[in-house]
Amino acid sequence: MQLPSLDVVKRAIGVELERTACRYNERDVALYALGIGAPADPLDQDELKFVYEQSSVGFQVFPTFAVVFSYEFNRRVPMGEIAGIKYHPMMVVHGEQFLRVNRPLPKAATVTSTIAISDIYDKGSGLLMIIDIRSCLDDGSELATARHSLFFRGLGGFGGERGPSSRWVWPEREPDFVFEESTDVAQALLYRLAGDDNPLHADPQWVVSGGYEKPILHGLCTMGFAARAIIKRCADNDPDRFKSIKVRFSRHVFPGETLVTEMWRESDHEIRFQTKVKERSLVVLSHGVMQLRG
């Protein structure tokens, strides 16, 4: 794959890629929650509330559902070109994710999102593209904001700025909470029904060209599992306390593997975390921070 020119990269920075409208209902909300492993116990009404609209404790939208608002853009990634930058679709990985939700998500709504490239960096081994998403309700009020980075392997060396780097220091103590949960062997096939249908997560013939032995789990699905663990252990399973989450996708996860999320309570409002794959003893989510309300 030919490297993009510096001029092409500079022209791409600041480009509004699209405006999308996401119309969702209670079925979509429940399907997303099933995709991230809910309910941990189907006999527990406090777990069932994320997937069953007639739950006796009241149906609630799990807050990381807001990542779905930009999935229409995700469908562009396998096309091999974004804002004039060409690439091999199987060489793109999700680097980091930030999501902030301004209020509890409605059970059904139409959400309009503006999606734009805010920056592009030359990391040597690849190109890092930063995407900003602002999602609003019909009345114009901002419901959520997100920032995610896409790493294009093999496109580094085009002469751009390297960009900022962050140094991460974990708390020097044992985790305050640990939550272990297994994913299903069909987890990626279930999660993709929420709208992220990249063949990297489903098609064994496609993934070989990306260097994987079999389809991998969506990074945002793994993040959803971790977010459920944190809200359950640190926020009394109250999704309304969620304010924001930030995470780095360090390694891939294969469907069927066991996720172990370790949590450190830094204050009443800040939880640091990382998630490991038990079977391979690898950290798959790092640099994790969740901010809570109340």
Coordinates of C-alpha atoms in Angstrom, one line a residue, residues 76-176:
R76 CA -17.0 3.2 5.8
V77 CA -13.8 1.7 7.3
P78 CA -13.9 -1.5 5.3
M79 CA -14.1 0.6 2.0
G80 CA -10.4 1.3 2.1
E81 CA -10.4 5.1 1.8
I82 CA -11.2 8.0 4.2
A83 CA -10.8 11.6 3.2
G84 CA -8.4 10.7 0.4
I85 CA -6.2 8.4 2.5
K86 CA -6.2 4.9 1.1
Y87 CA -5.4 1.7 3.1
H88 CA -6.0 -2.0 3.4
P89 CA -9.1 -2.5 5.5
M90 CA -7.7 -5.4 7.5
M91 CA -4.7 -3.3 8.6
V92 CA -6.9 -0.9 10.6
V93 CA -7.3 -1.3 14.3
H94 CA -9.1 0.7 17.0
G95 CA -6.5 2.4 19.1
E96 CA -8.3 4.4 21.9
Q97 CA -11.8 5.4 22.8
F98 CA -13.3 8.2 24.9
L99 CA -17.0 8.5 25.5
R100 CA -18.9 11.1 27.6
V101 CA -22.6 10.9 28.2
N102 CA -24.3 14.1 29.3
R103 CA -27.5 12.6 30.7
P104 CA -29.2 9.2 31.0
L105 CA -29.9 7.9 27.5
P106 CA -33.5 7.9 26.3
K107 CA -35.0 4.4 25.8
A108 CA -35.8 5.5 22.2
A109 CA -34.7 8.5 20.2
T110 CA -33.3 9.9 17.0
V111 CA -29.8 11.1 17.4
T112 CA -27.9 13.1 14.9
S113 CA -24.1 12.9 15.0
T114 CA -21.4 15.1 13.4
I115 CA -18.3 13.1 12.6
A116 CA -15.0 14.9 11.8
I117 CA -11.2 14.2 11.6
S118 CA -9.6 16.3 14.4
D119 CA -6.0 15.3 13.8
I120 CA -3.6 12.8 12.1
Y121 CA -0.2 11.7 13.5
D122 CA 2.7 9.8 12.0
K123 CA 3.6 7.1 14.5
G124 CA 6.4 5.5 12.4
S125 CA 4.8 2.1 12.2
G126 CA 1.5 3.5 11.3
L127 CA -0.8 6.5 10.8
L128 CA -3.0 7.5 13.8
M129 CA -6.3 9.3 12.9
I130 CA -8.3 11.0 15.6
I131 CA -12.1 11.1 15.0
D132 CA -14.4 13.4 17.0
I133 CA -18.1 12.7 17.3
R134 CA -20.8 15.1 18.7
S135 CA -24.3 13.5 19.1
C136 CA -27.4 15.6 19.6
L137 CA -31.2 15.0 20.1
D138 CA -33.8 16.5 17.8
D139 CA -34.0 19.6 19.9
G140 CA -30.3 20.3 19.4
S141 CA -29.2 19.5 22.9
E142 CA -26.0 17.6 23.1
L143 CA -26.5 14.0 24.4
A144 CA -23.0 12.6 24.1
T145 CA -19.5 13.2 22.7
A146 CA -16.9 10.7 21.7
R147 CA -13.3 10.6 20.4
H148 CA -11.8 7.5 18.9
S149 CA -8.5 6.8 17.3
L150 CA -7.9 4.6 14.3
F151 CA -4.4 3.1 13.8
F152 CA -3.6 2.3 10.1
R153 CA -0.8 -0.2 10.3
G154 CA 2.0 0.2 7.7
L155 CA 1.1 3.8 6.7
G156 CA 3.6 5.5 9.0
G157 CA 6.6 7.5 7.7
F158 CA 4.7 10.0 5.6
G159 CA 6.5 12.9 7.3
G160 CA 3.7 14.2 9.7
E161 CA 3.9 15.2 13.3
R162 CA 4.3 12.3 15.8
G163 CA 1.8 13.8 18.2
P164 CA 1.6 13.7 22.0
S165 CA 2.5 10.6 24.0
S166 CA 1.1 9.7 27.4
R167 CA 2.8 8.0 30.3
W168 CA 0.5 5.9 32.4
V169 CA 1.2 5.0 36.0
W170 CA -1.0 2.4 37.7
P171 CA -1.9 2.7 41.4
E172 CA 0.8 0.9 43.5
R173 CA -1.5 -1.5 45.3
E174 CA -3.7 -4.5 44.6
P175 CA -7.0 -3.8 42.8
D176 CA -9.9 -2.8 45.0

